[in-house]
Short mmCIF file of C-alpha atoms and ligand atoms in Angstrom, two decimals:
data_model
loop_
_atom_site.label_atom_id
_atom_site.label_comp_id
_atom_site.label_asym_id
_atom_site.label_seq_id
_atom_site.Cartn_x
_atom_site.Cartn_y
_atom_site.Cartn_z
CA MET A 7 74.21 82.76 101.14
CA ALA A 8 78.01 82.56 100.74
CA ASP A 9 79.53 78.94 101.52
CA ILE A 10 82.08 80.94 104.03
CA GLU A 11 81.03 84.15 106.13
CA LEU A 12 83.43 85.68 108.29
CA ARG A 13 81.81 88.45 110.20
CA ASN A 14 83.56 90.90 112.79
CA LEU A 15 85.94 88.36 112.93
CA THR A 16 88.88 89.28 115.80
CA LYS A 17 92.18 87.49 117.18
CA ARG A 18 93.86 89.19 119.93
CA PHE A 19 97.09 87.71 121.40
CA GLY A 20 97.45 89.39 124.39
CA ASP A 21 97.47 92.87 123.49
CA LEU A 22 98.23 91.97 119.67
CA VAL A 23 95.34 92.49 117.36
CA ALA A 24 96.41 89.52 114.94
CA VAL A 25 93.11 90.11 112.91
CA ASP A 26 90.97 92.77 113.56
CA SER A 27 86.77 92.75 112.66
CA VAL A 28 87.29 91.16 109.39
CA ASP A 29 84.10 90.86 107.28
CA LEU A 30 84.49 88.66 104.26
CA ASP A 31 82.10 86.36 102.07
CA VAL A 32 83.55 83.40 100.11
CA GLU A 33 80.70 82.31 97.52
CA ALA A 34 80.53 78.41 96.51
CA GLY A 35 82.94 78.03 93.42
CA GLU A 36 84.84 80.98 94.32
CA VAL A 37 88.44 81.08 95.12
CA MET A 38 89.36 84.08 97.44
CA CYS A 39 92.94 84.62 98.02
CA LEU A 40 94.46 86.27 101.31
CA LEU A 41 97.30 88.41 100.56
CA GLY A 42 99.67 90.89 102.48
CA PRO A 43 103.18 91.37 103.84
CA SER A 44 104.42 89.16 106.60
CA GLY A 45 102.46 89.51 110.19
CA CYS A 46 99.52 90.82 108.47
CA GLY A 47 97.06 87.86 109.89
CA LYS A 48 96.13 85.62 106.83
CA THR A 49 97.40 82.66 108.40
CA THR A 50 95.38 83.70 111.69
CA THR A 51 92.27 84.33 109.79
CA LEU A 52 92.67 80.56 107.98
CA ARG A 53 93.33 78.90 110.85
CA MET A 54 90.29 80.38 112.57
CA ILE A 55 88.43 79.35 109.46
CA GLY A 56 89.74 75.78 109.72
CA GLY A 57 89.26 75.45 113.98
CA LEU A 58 92.87 75.44 114.79
CA GLU A 59 92.69 78.68 116.58
CA TRP A 60 89.58 80.30 118.31
CA ALA A 61 88.43 83.63 117.59
CA THR A 62 88.59 86.30 120.04
CA GLU A 63 85.32 87.65 118.77
CA GLY A 64 83.34 87.55 115.82
CA ASP A 65 81.27 84.69 114.06
CA ILE A 66 82.56 82.37 111.02
CA PHE A 67 79.89 80.70 109.13
CA ILE A 68 80.04 77.16 106.75
CA SER A 69 77.20 77.05 104.92
CA GLY A 70 75.20 79.28 107.02
CA LYS A 71 76.05 77.24 110.08
CA ARG A 72 78.09 78.97 112.77
CA VAL A 73 81.02 77.00 113.38
CA ASN A 74 83.08 78.96 115.91
CA ASP A 75 82.68 76.13 118.78
CA LEU A 76 82.88 73.10 116.66
CA LYS A 77 86.32 71.12 115.94
CA PRO A 78 88.00 71.26 112.53
CA ALA A 79 86.74 67.53 111.93
CA GLN A 80 83.18 69.04 112.38
CA ARG A 81 83.27 71.68 109.83
CA ASP A 82 83.11 70.08 106.77
CA ILE A 83 86.38 71.79 105.38
CA ALA A 84 89.75 70.25 103.73
CA MET A 85 93.08 71.85 104.47
CA VAL A 86 96.42 71.86 102.67
CA PHE A 87 99.30 73.29 104.37
CA GLN A 88 102.85 74.48 103.33
CA PHE A 89 104.54 71.77 105.16
CA TYR A 90 102.40 68.60 103.80
CA ALA A 91 102.73 65.63 105.86
CA LEU A 92 102.29 62.58 103.97
CA TYR A 93 102.33 59.33 105.29
CA PRO A 94 106.23 58.36 104.89
CA SER A 95 105.56 54.43 104.70
CA LEU A 96 101.84 54.50 102.38
CA THR A 97 101.99 54.49 99.03
CA VAL A 98 100.80 57.55 97.19
CA ALA A 99 97.35 55.57 96.62
CA GLU A 100 97.15 54.63 100.17
CA ASN A 101 97.93 58.22 101.18
CA LEU A 102 94.78 59.37 98.88
CA ALA A 103 92.62 56.86 100.18
CA PHE A 104 93.49 57.45 104.16
CA PRO A 105 90.86 60.37 104.83
CA LEU A 106 88.18 57.99 102.89
CA HIS A 107 89.21 54.84 105.65
CA ALA A 108 88.88 57.35 108.16
CA GLU A 109 85.44 57.83 107.23
CA LYS A 110 84.80 54.43 106.76
CA VAL A 111 84.00 54.80 103.17
CA GLY A 112 83.06 51.43 100.99
CA GLU A 113 86.27 50.10 99.22
CA GLU A 114 84.80 50.47 95.55
CA GLU A 115 84.14 53.86 96.17
CA ILE A 116 87.27 54.48 97.42
CA GLU A 117 89.24 53.04 94.47
CA LYS A 118 87.02 54.69 92.42
CA ARG A 119 87.65 58.19 93.80
CA VAL A 120 91.59 57.47 94.27
CA ALA A 121 91.42 56.78 90.38
CA ARG A 122 89.74 60.12 89.85
CA ILE A 123 91.93 62.09 91.69
CA ALA A 124 94.65 60.75 90.57
CA ASN A 125 93.74 61.06 86.67
CA ILE A 126 93.01 65.02 87.63
CA LEU A 127 96.20 65.23 89.25
CA GLU A 128 98.36 63.27 87.16
CA LEU A 129 99.70 60.95 89.63
CA SER A 130 98.64 57.55 87.91
CA HIS A 131 102.03 56.42 87.36
CA ALA A 132 103.15 57.06 90.91
CA MET A 133 100.41 55.36 92.72
CA GLY A 134 102.82 52.60 94.57
CA ARG A 135 105.59 54.79 95.20
CA ILE A 136 106.56 55.57 98.70
CA PRO A 137 106.42 59.72 99.07
CA GLY A 138 110.40 59.23 99.91
CA ARG A 139 110.61 58.18 96.03
CA LEU A 140 108.59 61.21 95.04
CA SER A 141 109.44 64.77 93.31
CA GLU A 142 108.36 68.23 95.52
CA GLY A 143 105.94 68.64 93.22
CA GLU A 144 104.67 65.27 93.07
CA LYS A 145 104.36 65.19 96.86
CA GLN A 146 102.43 68.85 96.74
CA ARG A 147 100.09 67.18 94.19
CA VAL A 148 99.17 64.15 96.40
CA ALA A 149 99.00 66.76 99.68
CA VAL A 150 96.42 68.46 97.21
CA GLY A 151 94.79 65.68 96.39
CA ARG A 152 94.39 63.58 99.87
CA ALA A 153 92.62 66.83 101.07
CA ILE A 154 90.29 67.55 98.03
CA ILE A 155 89.19 63.33 97.90
CA ARG A 156 86.88 64.08 100.92
CA ASN A 157 84.36 66.31 98.85
CA PRO A 158 84.23 68.45 101.77
CA THR A 159 82.21 72.40 101.34
CA CYS A 160 85.48 74.10 101.17
CA PHE A 161 89.21 74.17 101.09
CA LEU A 162 91.74 76.21 102.86
CA PHE A 163 95.45 76.41 101.57
CA ASP A 164 98.06 77.89 103.45
CA GLU A 165 100.81 78.92 101.12
CA PRO A 166 100.58 75.58 99.17
CA LEU A 167 103.27 76.35 96.89
CA SER A 168 105.63 78.04 98.82
CA ARG A 169 108.02 75.32 99.16
CA LEU A 170 108.41 74.50 95.45
CA ASP A 171 111.07 76.19 92.89
CA ILE A 172 109.90 78.58 90.39
CA ALA A 173 109.30 76.87 87.56
CA LEU A 174 107.51 74.07 89.44
CA ARG A 175 105.26 76.85 91.27
CA GLN A 176 104.49 78.10 87.70
CA GLU A 177 102.85 74.81 86.45
CA MET A 178 101.47 74.24 89.75
CA ARG A 179 99.73 77.50 89.64
CA GLY A 180 97.67 76.69 86.47
CA GLN A 181 96.99 72.89 87.95
CA ILE A 182 95.32 74.23 90.96
CA LYS A 183 93.52 77.04 89.12
CA MET A 184 92.10 74.24 86.81
CA LEU A 185 91.51 71.85 89.29
CA LEU A 186 89.48 74.62 92.16
CA SER A 187 87.49 75.79 89.19
CA ASP A 188 86.44 71.92 88.32
CA LEU A 189 85.71 71.52 92.05
CA ASN A 190 83.50 74.30 92.31
CA LYS A 191 84.02 75.14 95.89
CA ALA A 192 84.76 77.80 98.23
CA SER A 193 88.38 78.05 98.65
CA VAL A 194 90.67 80.22 100.54
CA ILE A 195 94.37 80.60 99.89
CA VAL A 196 96.86 82.47 101.85
CA THR A 197 99.88 83.58 100.11
CA HIS A 198 102.20 86.50 100.20
CA ASP A 199 103.26 85.98 96.35
CA GLN A 200 100.94 88.30 94.53
CA ILE A 201 101.76 86.77 91.21
CA GLU A 202 100.02 83.42 92.94
CA ALA A 203 97.51 85.54 94.03
CA LEU A 204 96.46 87.39 90.57
CA THR A 205 96.66 84.40 88.81
CA ILE A 206 94.46 82.04 91.08
CA GLY A 207 92.20 84.12 92.83
CA ASP A 208 88.84 85.09 91.81
CA ARG A 209 89.03 87.99 94.50
CA ILE A 210 91.68 89.01 96.36
CA ALA A 211 91.65 90.14 100.08
CA VAL A 212 94.55 92.21 100.01
CA MET A 213 95.56 92.55 104.02
CA ARG A 214 97.68 94.82 106.28
CA ASP A 215 98.13 94.67 110.26
CA GLY A 216 94.78 92.50 111.09
CA LEU A 217 92.53 94.48 108.56
CA ILE A 218 91.05 94.16 104.96
CA GLU A 219 92.51 96.61 102.97
CA GLN A 220 90.49 95.69 99.94
CA VAL A 221 88.35 93.12 98.49
CA ALA A 222 88.07 92.91 94.58
CA SER A 223 88.81 91.00 91.44
CA PRO A 224 92.66 90.72 90.56
CA HIS A 225 91.70 93.10 87.65
CA GLU A 226 90.39 95.56 89.90
CA ILE A 227 92.95 95.59 92.40
CA PHE A 228 95.30 96.28 90.28
CA ALA A 229 93.81 98.87 87.70
CA SER A 230 91.59 100.32 90.81
CA PRO A 231 93.41 99.98 94.01
CA GLY A 232 91.11 101.73 96.76
CA ASN A 233 94.18 102.76 98.40
CA ILE A 234 97.70 103.77 98.86
CA PHE A 235 98.85 100.72 100.35
CA VAL A 236 97.29 98.35 98.01
CA ALA A 237 98.56 100.61 95.17
CA GLY A 238 102.13 100.19 96.65
CA PHE A 239 102.00 96.78 97.09
CA ILE A 240 100.26 95.43 94.14
CA GLY A 241 102.46 95.30 91.08
CA THR A 242 105.82 94.74 89.89
CA PRO A 243 108.12 97.13 89.75
CA GLN A 244 106.05 99.30 92.37
CA MET A 245 103.66 102.25 91.15
CA ASN A 246 105.42 105.58 91.67
CA LEU A 247 103.50 107.59 94.50
CA ILE A 248 104.36 111.17 94.17
CA ALA A 249 103.02 114.09 96.50
CA GLY A 250 100.95 116.23 94.03
CA ARG A 251 100.71 120.10 95.26
CA ASN A 252 99.26 123.36 94.30
CA LEU A 253 96.60 121.70 91.94
CA LYS A 254 94.51 123.92 89.73
CA PRO A 255 91.87 122.79 87.35
CA GLY A 256 92.74 122.85 83.86
CA ASP A 257 90.69 122.51 80.67
CA GLY A 258 87.97 119.68 80.47
CA ASP A 259 88.99 116.63 82.68
CA SER A 260 92.90 118.15 82.56
CA LEU A 261 94.80 118.83 86.31
CA GLY A 262 97.49 121.00 86.35
CA LEU A 263 99.66 120.53 89.52
CA SER A 264 103.42 120.49 90.88
CA LEU A 265 105.16 116.98 90.94
CA CYS A 266 108.75 116.49 91.82
CA ASN A 267 109.13 120.31 91.93
CA GLN A 268 107.87 120.36 88.40
CA ASP A 269 104.74 122.03 87.17
CA ILE A 270 102.80 119.36 85.18
CA VAL A 271 99.47 119.21 83.51
CA LEU A 272 97.66 115.45 83.60
CA PRO A 273 94.99 113.98 81.75
CA LEU A 274 92.68 112.48 84.07
CA THR A 275 89.64 110.45 83.71
CA SER A 276 86.35 112.40 84.07
CA ASP A 277 85.33 110.93 87.25
CA ILE A 278 88.93 111.30 88.91
CA ALA A 279 88.76 115.14 87.59
CA ALA A 280 85.63 115.34 89.35
CA GLY A 281 87.14 113.90 92.80
CA ALA A 282 89.95 116.05 92.68
CA ALA A 283 87.87 119.33 92.46
CA GLY A 284 88.64 121.74 95.29
CA LYS A 285 91.75 119.62 96.56
CA SER A 286 94.94 121.30 96.74
CA GLU A 287 97.19 118.18 97.60
CA VAL A 288 97.01 114.88 96.38
CA THR A 289 99.03 111.45 95.91
CA VAL A 290 99.65 110.39 92.23
CA GLY A 291 100.20 107.02 91.70
CA ILE A 292 101.45 105.95 87.93
CA ARG A 293 102.74 102.55 87.27
CA PRO A 294 106.56 102.43 85.87
CA ARG A 295 104.67 100.98 82.66
CA GLY A 296 102.06 104.05 82.78
CA PHE A 297 104.99 106.49 80.82
CA ASP A 298 106.01 107.47 77.44
CA LEU A 299 109.34 108.28 76.51
CA ALA A 300 108.98 111.83 75.27
CA SER A 301 111.60 113.63 72.55
CA GLU A 302 111.61 116.96 74.27
CA SER A 303 109.80 118.48 77.56
CA ALA A 304 106.46 119.46 77.35
CA ALA A 305 103.74 120.92 79.48
CA ASP A 306 102.42 117.19 79.98
CA THR A 307 105.35 115.70 80.86
CA LEU A 308 108.38 115.33 83.47
CA SER A 309 111.88 115.14 83.39
CA GLY A 310 114.89 113.28 84.75
CA LYS A 311 117.99 112.20 84.85
CA VAL A 312 118.98 108.01 84.55
CA ASP A 313 120.94 107.22 87.42
CA LEU A 314 120.13 103.59 87.50
CA ILE A 315 119.27 100.65 84.86
CA GLU A 316 118.19 97.29 85.40
CA PRO A 317 117.54 95.34 82.76
CA MET A 318 114.70 92.83 82.79
CA GLY A 319 114.90 90.91 79.72
CA ALA A 320 112.36 92.30 77.10
CA GLU A 321 111.95 95.22 79.21
CA THR A 322 114.65 97.93 81.06
CA LEU A 323 113.67 99.46 84.69
CA VAL A 324 115.06 102.80 84.75
CA HIS A 325 115.37 105.18 87.82
CA LEU A 326 115.22 108.84 87.16
CA THR A 327 116.21 111.31 89.79
CA THR A 328 114.05 114.49 89.98
CA ASP A 329 114.65 117.56 92.47
CA ALA A 330 112.45 115.68 94.51
CA GLU A 331 111.32 111.95 94.17
CA GLU A 332 112.77 109.04 92.16
CA LEU A 333 111.12 107.92 89.69
CA ARG A 334 110.63 104.38 88.03
CA VAL A 335 109.89 103.89 84.21
CA VAL A 336 109.86 100.79 82.48
CA THR A 337 110.81 100.85 78.56
CA ASP A 338 111.22 98.34 75.91
CA HIS A 339 114.90 97.32 76.08
CA ARG A 340 115.61 98.83 72.73
CA ALA A 341 114.54 101.96 73.46
CA ALA A 342 115.94 102.45 77.15
CA PRO A 343 118.21 105.86 77.71
CA ALA A 344 121.57 105.58 78.60
CA PHE A 345 122.89 105.95 82.12
CA GLY A 346 123.02 110.10 83.08
CA ALA A 347 120.71 110.97 80.21
CA ALA A 348 118.32 113.76 80.64
CA VAL A 349 114.92 112.08 80.07
CA HIS A 350 111.19 113.14 79.63
CA ILE A 351 108.27 111.43 80.55
CA ARG A 352 104.50 111.90 79.68
CA PRO A 353 102.09 110.14 82.20
CA ARG A 354 99.60 108.01 79.99
CA ALA A 355 95.91 108.88 80.02
CA GLY A 356 94.04 106.35 81.77
CA GLN A 357 97.18 105.41 83.90
CA ILE A 358 96.89 108.09 86.36
CA HIS A 359 95.72 107.25 89.89
CA LEU A 360 94.86 109.62 92.55
CA PHE A 361 94.66 109.50 96.51
CA ASP A 362 93.37 111.86 98.97
CA GLU A 363 94.82 112.94 102.23
CA ASN A 364 93.62 110.12 103.72
CA GLY A 365 95.29 107.72 101.35
CA LEU A 366 91.86 106.78 99.76
CA ARG A 367 91.25 106.56 96.15
CA ILE A 368 89.72 109.66 94.25
CA GLY A 369 87.20 108.77 91.65
CA ALA A 370 85.61 104.99 90.59
P1 LIG B 241 103.05 85.40 107.52
O1 LIG B 241 102.82 85.49 106.03
O2 LIG B 241 104.57 85.67 108.14
O3 LIG B 241 102.95 83.94 107.68
P2 LIG B 241 100.67 86.11 108.10
O4 LIG B 241 100.13 87.40 107.61
O5 LIG B 241 100.28 84.62 107.81
O6 LIG B 241 101.98 86.10 107.82
P3 LIG B 241 99.90 85.52 111.23
O7 LIG B 241 100.82 84.05 111.04
O8 LIG B 241 98.70 85.61 110.79
O9 LIG B 241 100.50 86.48 110.02
O10 LIG B 241 100.62 86.66 112.15
C1 LIG B 241 99.57 87.66 112.30
C2 LIG B 241 100.28 88.21 113.82
O11 LIG B 241 99.87 87.58 115.06
C3 LIG B 241 101.87 88.14 114.05
O12 LIG B 241 102.17 89.59 114.54
C4 LIG B 241 102.32 87.09 114.56
O13 LIG B 241 103.45 87.50 115.22
C5 LIG B 241 101.03 87.22 115.63
N1 LIG B 241 100.65 85.74 116.08
C6 LIG B 241 100.19 84.80 115.39
N2 LIG B 241 100.26 83.24 116.22
C7 LIG B 241 100.30 83.87 117.18
C8 LIG B 241 100.57 83.17 118.42
N3 LIG B 241 100.32 81.85 118.50
N4 LIG B 241 101.10 83.69 119.42
C9 LIG B 241 101.13 85.20 119.50
N5 LIG B 241 101.16 85.92 118.50
C10 LIG B 241 101.00 85.34 117.28
#
């Protein structure tokens, strides 16, 4: 039994279906990130788990108990929001202790737990300060500490790092990941930041228009996106998604087809080749880092002309125009071609994804 179970969970606001028949399990000790574009229903899903929004249909179970009709305080959860509300006149120690006083925990136990949390979150130096005298990162850590001090069954985080600057976000990502793995509770984190989801999540649920498009580990979401939406949404720079026409199976697992109005032979894995058998059209997905530069045109290369160069530090993002679609290719900055140059690129074996006419992944 998972610690959090959502079954057919649906939320309608008038005619708008904000969350559409969502099924999701979050195990004890697991960190589940809800990831998706703005308005896809992440926050509404989280708010329904937390009891801040009633479900229109479906069931929410926490530790096996149906909680749909319970108030937030009765659900044994802790929530951390983007806009952390600390009590401005209370010190860090008092802010941390507040939920325990409310639960009538004994003074000695409160002192012990506050000290432990302060230690874990590196707040011991600031225990006597009020929030107005804390940095943003320290405030955020107090908010997290106040949520986890109660030892609930599960944690819900809504964009917990979105107010922090980039450097602090990076630092806090690591801290939150370590903290959650120590706590060993079911956690749900809403984020629109894919790096956050890929680094913190044990699994990621990618949402679009109220629906869950794929639930899988960060590696699987990245390496085997289940459909075109997930393929295009995860990964920067964005995956090239190219219309493939006139498919002709080649020798072994290779596939001949027309891409960008050019004939090419692609090396496929055997499961993808088997799945493509009998199809005449597919969408081919190749990440910008999934090509090698070739010195000349060949049966397994595509050609294009450089029309934009974007330096990214050690790497360079090169945009190529072809007769049809534009292609994005990432190269080592030392190997980046010049603006206007004719370039040949070879899709790398193992880096080629195919999607069928319904946008679904072909092969494993
Ligand atoms: P964001 O990343 O922008 O916060 P989200 O994925 O969390 O987006 P939700 O906030 O869950 O999305 O909203 C899902 C949809 O439901 C949106 O179209 C939103 O406008 C709508 N919505 C959310 N709350 C309400 C409400 N109280 N009344 C009416 N519509 C709402």
